[in-house]
């Protein structure tokens, strides 16, 4: 009995069948179209019928071609590509044959035959593209035209070799290059369908003027003028040449040859010994600047629309400043507007080149007139007008005649020159900052660093440059509001002021006072400056100045104590500044402790005491810090608490290091450090410091016993252990939740650890035996009461004691074993652990949970 499906199911079946029919129809139509194309092209033999796929064909022509197996579907090279390769190879082979004919077979023919052959072949090669273009064979025409152009080069060579052998080769190359460039340009203009002749003409046109200058014996500056003239021709070609490829190539060539010309002018201008010698290269640089500026004007996109004139008239300072700093949007042209944005950037780049060339031209003349070492000042003076044209150093509107991209480029050039001038002054600043390190070789001997007596002509110029650039940066900050400008103004201004007393040859105390005042000012800016980056720059200046003036103060005792004390007070006051930036307050807290420690070390050197007293002076600083951090007055600078205490801990560690070689003094210092830690642990928020106090006390006791030559430490540790354990037992009874580490840990450690240390150096058997028995008892007690401290401390001491007793036998066994056995055992152990890795992890997790449950 036939089953009739429900309507919904039948509808689904019908839809599926229609889809299959549509797919089959698309395949048949694609096959039919291919068969029709084969018949029209009379292609034979006919390919076999493809294997049909039951799946529907992919959408689109590519999918149909893949479905029907159309010829060429699996080919890697297209027809046009293969054609171009064949044509290029043919043209190259013909050119090679023509060259071989010209060089090798030329002498076997007469003058008339030679001229007839080359002339006929060249004329035919140049005329053939006309016919080929009319028939639509463009690729073939390009190949033949390339062959014809190569033949014209051979014609020029043949003419020189036969008719003009005595002519100067460079001069003939210049003339022939000019003729060929003109010939190819005319040929390309006549046959607009060819793409090769015009770019080839542009490339060849780069040679005539430089080669002619070389042939005429022109000096290097004359060759540079020839390069600049070539750049002018390239600029004209960029504007007038037909076809985008030729214009783009002309622009690239103009930038290249013009750049070489400007570079040569810069070299000659910078090496001129007198102003008169710098005039000629300056003229070259000015001509290049004029060319670049004209190109920038030409490349600037013109605003369109009814408001174009108003936009140009209203372009003010903010637009120029924003443009110079990289803010998009120029004269209504959006930054992301494709070609328009590219033209804006190109115009700005050309304006930058123009500004730099102008500064190099004028600055070279001014530099030659100034004393040696003032070159940066000369170029900076010439760069300031560019900043004014860009509207970066004045609040009024800039010159409205200049388009905004040009103003942006000129301002960028001026800013770049100012930045380079500032960088050129850094060596003098580094010398001034680092020269005080020479004092470390003779502290308090009264010898000032050598830099204070050096020739300060260059540093004087460096100070002028730094202050001038700082003023420009400050003005830029007022105009644009950029934080980078504020940071640069702070750093450069501080650097220039740092050099002033050295430049003025002030006496040593005045230099110290000036540098301390600069450090005070920089610290105040770091705390209160409105700009975050300016505050960060001020903090770096304050730290550098403080280090430098501290070293410089080591020349004499009074200066050392005055400077170190003043800086310690300064940073302490900054650490208590409630309205200052938190990071600056924290940094000042650490610096205050550091300079207080330096002051204590200076006092110790002046008193010349034993190492113990030097350590105690440093430790006194740590004690004062602990008291300051604990008093209510410390609530005001709450961000500085942790830096204060961390720096105080560092001072305590330094105090310990100063007495490492004196065991009695070390024990005393460790005990005092324990007292400070215990006093700090009294505060509710510093309870954890109590552990450090206990460790310090134990270390002090051990060091004291070692210093006294005690060989039986148990006589001193056991009387302490019993009361400590009794106190722990009472604590546990009063507070059952107290940890066993708090209650029993100190007493057990005082009992077991010194004996363990003594047992490792004891050749007898009695102490290790007694220690092992005691550790075993402690371990069993901890296991029975489920207490972590007795279990782990006793077990650890028991294991170490057992290893000590077995160590000689282990050494003997190891010496008796073969050398290969330990690595083999280690490998087997690793394999076993790896095989049971998961089980070991589970066991370790259970052990950790068990220890966690212990008190």
mmCIF file with all atom_site columns, N, CA and C in Angstrom, residues 355 359 376-394 410-411 413-415 417-418 468-469 471-472:
data_model
loop_
_atom_site.group_PDB
_atom_site.id
_atom_site.type_symbol
_atom_site.label_atom_id
_atom_site.label_alt_id
_atom_site.label_comp_id
_atom_site.label_asym_id
_atom_site.label_entity_id
_atom_site.label_seq_id
_atom_site.pdbx_PDB_ins_code
_atom_site.Cartn_x
_atom_site.Cartn_y
_atom_site.Cartn_z
_atom_site.occupancy
_atom_site.B_iso_or_equiv
_atom_site.pdbx_formal_charge
_atom_site.auth_seq_id
_atom_site.auth_comp_id
_atom_site.auth_asym_id
_atom_site.auth_atom_id
_atom_site.pdbx_PDB_model_num
ATOM 1  N N  . UNK A 1 355 ? 61.896 74.667 4.809  1.00 0.00 ? 355 UNK A N  1
ATOM 2  C CA . UNK A 1 355 ? 62.298 75.337 6.043  1.00 0.00 ? 355 UNK A CA 1
ATOM 3  C C  . UNK A 1 355 ? 63.687 74.926 6.487  1.00 0.00 ? 355 UNK A C  1
ATOM 4  N N  . UNK A 1 359 ? 66.960 77.408 6.825  1.00 0.00 ? 359 UNK A N  1
ATOM 5  C CA . UNK A 1 359 ? 67.703 77.542 8.081  1.00 0.00 ? 359 UNK A CA 1
ATOM 6  C C  . UNK A 1 359 ? 69.169 77.181 7.879  1.00 0.00 ? 359 UNK A C  1
ATOM 7  N N  . UNK A 1 376 ? 75.016 75.880 17.172 1.00 0.00 ? 376 UNK A N  1
ATOM 8  C CA . UNK A 1 376 ? 73.617 75.611 17.525 1.00 0.00 ? 376 UNK A CA 1
ATOM 9  C C  . UNK A 1 376 ? 72.845 76.899 17.746 1.00 0.00 ? 376 UNK A C  1
ATOM 10 N N  . UNK A 1 377 ? 73.497 77.904 18.339 1.00 0.00 ? 377 UNK A N  1
ATOM 11 C CA . UNK A 1 377 ? 72.836 79.186 18.548 1.00 0.00 ? 377 UNK A CA 1
ATOM 12 C C  . UNK A 1 377 ? 72.507 79.846 17.218 1.00 0.00 ? 377 UNK A C  1
ATOM 13 N N  . UNK A 1 378 ? 73.432 79.751 16.264 1.00 0.00 ? 378 UNK A N  1
ATOM 14 C CA . UNK A 1 378 ? 73.208 80.364 14.953 1.00 0.00 ? 378 UNK A CA 1
ATOM 15 C C  . UNK A 1 378 ? 72.004 79.746 14.253 1.00 0.00 ? 378 UNK A C  1
ATOM 16 N N  . UNK A 1 379 ? 71.963 78.437 14.205 1.00 0.00 ? 379 UNK A N  1
ATOM 17 C CA . UNK A 1 379 ? 70.845 77.780 13.518 1.00 0.00 ? 379 UNK A CA 1
ATOM 18 C C  . UNK A 1 379 ? 69.532 77.989 14.275 1.00 0.00 ? 379 UNK A C  1
ATOM 19 N N  . UNK A 1 380 ? 69.594 78.043 15.599 1.00 0.00 ? 380 UNK A N  1
ATOM 20 C CA . UNK A 1 380 ? 68.377 78.266 16.368 1.00 0.00 ? 380 UNK A CA 1
ATOM 21 C C  . UNK A 1 380 ? 67.806 79.663 16.103 1.00 0.00 ? 380 UNK A C  1
ATOM 22 N N  . UNK A 1 381 ? 68.676 80.658 15.998 1.00 0.00 ? 381 UNK A N  1
ATOM 23 C CA . UNK A 1 381 ? 68.207 82.004 15.689 1.00 0.00 ? 381 UNK A CA 1
ATOM 24 C C  . UNK A 1 381 ? 67.492 82.054 14.348 1.00 0.00 ? 381 UNK A C  1
ATOM 25 N N  . UNK A 1 382 ? 68.009 81.313 13.378 1.00 0.00 ? 382 UNK A N  1
ATOM 26 C CA . UNK A 1 382 ? 67.382 81.304 12.050 1.00 0.00 ? 382 UNK A CA 1
ATOM 27 C C  . UNK A 1 382 ? 66.109 80.465 12.018 1.00 0.00 ? 382 UNK A C  1
ATOM 28 N N  . UNK A 1 383 ? 65.921 79.586 13.004 1.00 0.00 ? 383 UNK A N  1
ATOM 29 C CA . UNK A 1 383 ? 64.725 78.735 13.016 1.00 0.00 ? 383 UNK A CA 1
ATOM 30 C C  . UNK A 1 383 ? 63.552 79.398 13.706 1.00 0.00 ? 383 UNK A C  1
ATOM 31 N N  . UNK A 1 384 ? 63.801 80.408 14.544 1.00 0.00 ? 384 UNK A N  1
ATOM 32 C CA . UNK A 1 384 ? 62.711 81.052 15.270 1.00 0.00 ? 384 UNK A CA 1
ATOM 33 C C  . UNK A 1 384 ? 61.684 81.688 14.333 1.00 0.00 ? 384 UNK A C  1
ATOM 34 N N  . UNK A 1 385 ? 62.098 82.379 13.243 1.00 0.00 ? 385 UNK A N  1
ATOM 35 C CA . UNK A 1 385 ? 61.066 82.927 12.330 1.00 0.00 ? 385 UNK A CA 1
ATOM 36 C C  . UNK A 1 385 ? 60.134 81.874 11.749 1.00 0.00 ? 385 UNK A C  1
ATOM 37 N N  . UNK A 1 386 ? 60.645 80.663 11.528 1.00 0.00 ? 386 UNK A N  1
ATOM 38 C CA . UNK A 1 386 ? 59.763 79.606 11.013 1.00 0.00 ? 386 UNK A CA 1
ATOM 39 C C  . UNK A 1 386 ? 58.689 79.261 12.026 1.00 0.00 ? 386 UNK A C  1
ATOM 40 N N  . UNK A 1 387 ? 59.053 79.228 13.306 1.00 0.00 ? 387 UNK A N  1
ATOM 41 C CA . UNK A 1 387 ? 58.049 78.981 14.332 1.00 0.00 ? 387 UNK A CA 1
ATOM 42 C C  . UNK A 1 387 ? 57.024 80.103 14.359 1.00 0.00 ? 387 UNK A C  1
ATOM 43 N N  . UNK A 1 388 ? 57.470 81.328 14.125 1.00 0.00 ? 388 UNK A N  1
ATOM 44 C CA . UNK A 1 388 ? 56.517 82.438 14.068 1.00 0.00 ? 388 UNK A CA 1
ATOM 45 C C  . UNK A 1 388 ? 55.581 82.330 12.886 1.00 0.00 ? 388 UNK A C  1
ATOM 46 N N  . UNK A 1 389 ? 56.111 81.917 11.710 1.00 0.00 ? 389 UNK A N  1
ATOM 47 C CA . UNK A 1 389 ? 55.236 81.745 10.549 1.00 0.00 ? 389 UNK A CA 1
ATOM 48 C C  . UNK A 1 389 ? 54.205 80.646 10.800 1.00 0.00 ? 389 UNK A C  1
ATOM 49 N N  . UNK A 1 390 ? 54.603 79.628 11.553 1.00 0.00 ? 390 UNK A N  1
ATOM 50 C CA . UNK A 1 390 ? 53.665 78.553 11.853 1.00 0.00 ? 390 UNK A CA 1
ATOM 51 C C  . UNK A 1 390 ? 52.698 78.879 12.965 1.00 0.00 ? 390 UNK A C  1
ATOM 52 N N  . UNK A 1 391 ? 52.878 80.010 13.628 1.00 0.00 ? 391 UNK A N  1
ATOM 53 C CA . UNK A 1 391 ? 51.966 80.397 14.691 1.00 0.00 ? 391 UNK A CA 1
ATOM 54 C C  . UNK A 1 391 ? 52.170 79.638 15.979 1.00 0.00 ? 391 UNK A C  1
ATOM 55 N N  . UNK A 1 392 ? 53.393 79.130 16.221 1.00 0.00 ? 392 UNK A N  1
ATOM 56 C CA . UNK A 1 392 ? 53.632 78.326 17.415 1.00 0.00 ? 392 UNK A CA 1
ATOM 57 C C  . UNK A 1 392 ? 54.194 79.133 18.569 1.00 0.00 ? 392 UNK A C  1
ATOM 58 N N  . UNK A 1 393 ? 54.636 80.343 18.323 1.00 0.00 ? 393 UNK A N  1
ATOM 59 C CA . UNK A 1 393 ? 55.243 81.124 19.401 1.00 0.00 ? 393 UNK A CA 1
ATOM 60 C C  . UNK A 1 393 ? 54.555 82.459 19.587 1.00 0.00 ? 393 UNK A C  1
ATOM 61 N N  . UNK A 1 394 ? 53.359 82.594 19.051 1.00 0.00 ? 394 UNK A N  1
ATOM 62 C CA . UNK A 1 394 ? 52.605 83.825 19.267 1.00 0.00 ? 394 UNK A CA 1
ATOM 63 C C  . UNK A 1 394 ? 51.125 83.489 19.253 1.00 0.00 ? 394 UNK A C  1
ATOM 64 N N  . UNK A 1 410 ? 56.570 74.379 7.796  1.00 0.00 ? 410 UNK A N  1
ATOM 65 C CA . UNK A 1 410 ? 57.564 75.342 8.264  1.00 0.00 ? 410 UNK A CA 1
ATOM 66 C C  . UNK A 1 410 ? 57.714 75.294 9.782  1.00 0.00 ? 410 UNK A C  1
ATOM 67 N N  . UNK A 1 411 ? 56.576 75.189 10.466 1.00 0.00 ? 411 UNK A N  1
ATOM 68 C CA . UNK A 1 411 ? 56.644 75.087 11.931 1.00 0.00 ? 411 UNK A CA 1
ATOM 69 C C  . UNK A 1 411 ? 57.336 73.794 12.350 1.00 0.00 ? 411 UNK A C  1
ATOM 70 N N  . UNK A 1 413 ? 59.657 72.240 10.664 1.00 0.00 ? 413 UNK A N  1
ATOM 71 C CA . UNK A 1 413 ? 61.088 72.421 10.423 1.00 0.00 ? 413 UNK A CA 1
ATOM 72 C C  . UNK A 1 413 ? 61.729 73.232 11.540 1.00 0.00 ? 413 UNK A C  1
ATOM 73 N N  . UNK A 1 414 ? 61.061 74.303 11.941 1.00 0.00 ? 414 UNK A N  1
ATOM 74 C CA . UNK A 1 414 ? 61.604 75.095 13.046 1.00 0.00 ? 414 UNK A CA 1
ATOM 75 C C  . UNK A 1 414 ? 61.673 74.314 14.335 1.00 0.00 ? 414 UNK A C  1
ATOM 76 N N  . UNK A 1 415 ? 60.626 73.541 14.625 1.00 0.00 ? 415 UNK A N  1
ATOM 77 C CA . UNK A 1 415 ? 60.641 72.724 15.841 1.00 0.00 ? 415 UNK A CA 1
ATOM 78 C C  . UNK A 1 415 ? 61.730 71.661 15.782 1.00 0.00 ? 415 UNK A C  1
ATOM 79 N N  . UNK A 1 417 ? 64.630 71.873 14.161 1.00 0.00 ? 417 UNK A N  1
ATOM 80 C CA . UNK A 1 417 ? 65.920 72.535 14.383 1.00 0.00 ? 417 UNK A CA 1
ATOM 81 C C  . UNK A 1 417 ? 66.102 72.855 15.874 1.00 0.00 ? 417 UNK A C  1
ATOM 82 N N  . UNK A 1 418 ? 65.024 73.325 16.517 1.00 0.00 ? 418 UNK A N  1
ATOM 83 C CA . UNK A 1 418 ? 65.110 73.616 17.952 1.00 0.00 ? 418 UNK A CA 1
ATOM 84 C C  . UNK A 1 418 ? 65.409 72.351 18.751 1.00 0.00 ? 418 UNK A C  1
ATOM 85 N N  . UNK A 1 468 ? 66.924 79.069 25.610 1.00 0.00 ? 468 UNK A N  1
ATOM 86 C CA . UNK A 1 468 ? 66.113 79.548 24.490 1.00 0.00 ? 468 UNK A CA 1
ATOM 87 C C  . UNK A 1 468 ? 65.089 78.503 24.058 1.00 0.00 ? 468 UNK A C  1
ATOM 88 N N  . UNK A 1 469 ? 65.523 77.256 23.951 1.00 0.00 ? 469 UNK A N  1
ATOM 89 C CA . UNK A 1 469 ? 64.585 76.195 23.546 1.00 0.00 ? 469 UNK A CA 1
ATOM 90 C C  . UNK A 1 469 ? 63.529 75.982 24.629 1.00 0.00 ? 469 UNK A C  1
ATOM 91 N N  . UNK A 1 471 ? 62.327 78.332 26.542 1.00 0.00 ? 471 UNK A N  1
ATOM 92 C CA . UNK A 1 471 ? 61.354 79.413 26.352 1.00 0.00 ? 471 UNK A CA 1
ATOM 93 C C  . UNK A 1 471 ? 60.406 79.144 25.193 1.00 0.00 ? 471 UNK A C  1
ATOM 94 N N  . UNK A 1 472 ? 60.940 78.605 24.093 1.00 0.00 ? 472 UNK A N  1
ATOM 95 C CA . UNK A 1 472 ? 60.076 78.264 22.957 1.00 0.00 ? 472 UNK A CA 1
ATOM 96 C C  . UNK A 1 472 ? 59.088 77.168 23.340 1.00 0.00 ? 472 UNK A C  1
#
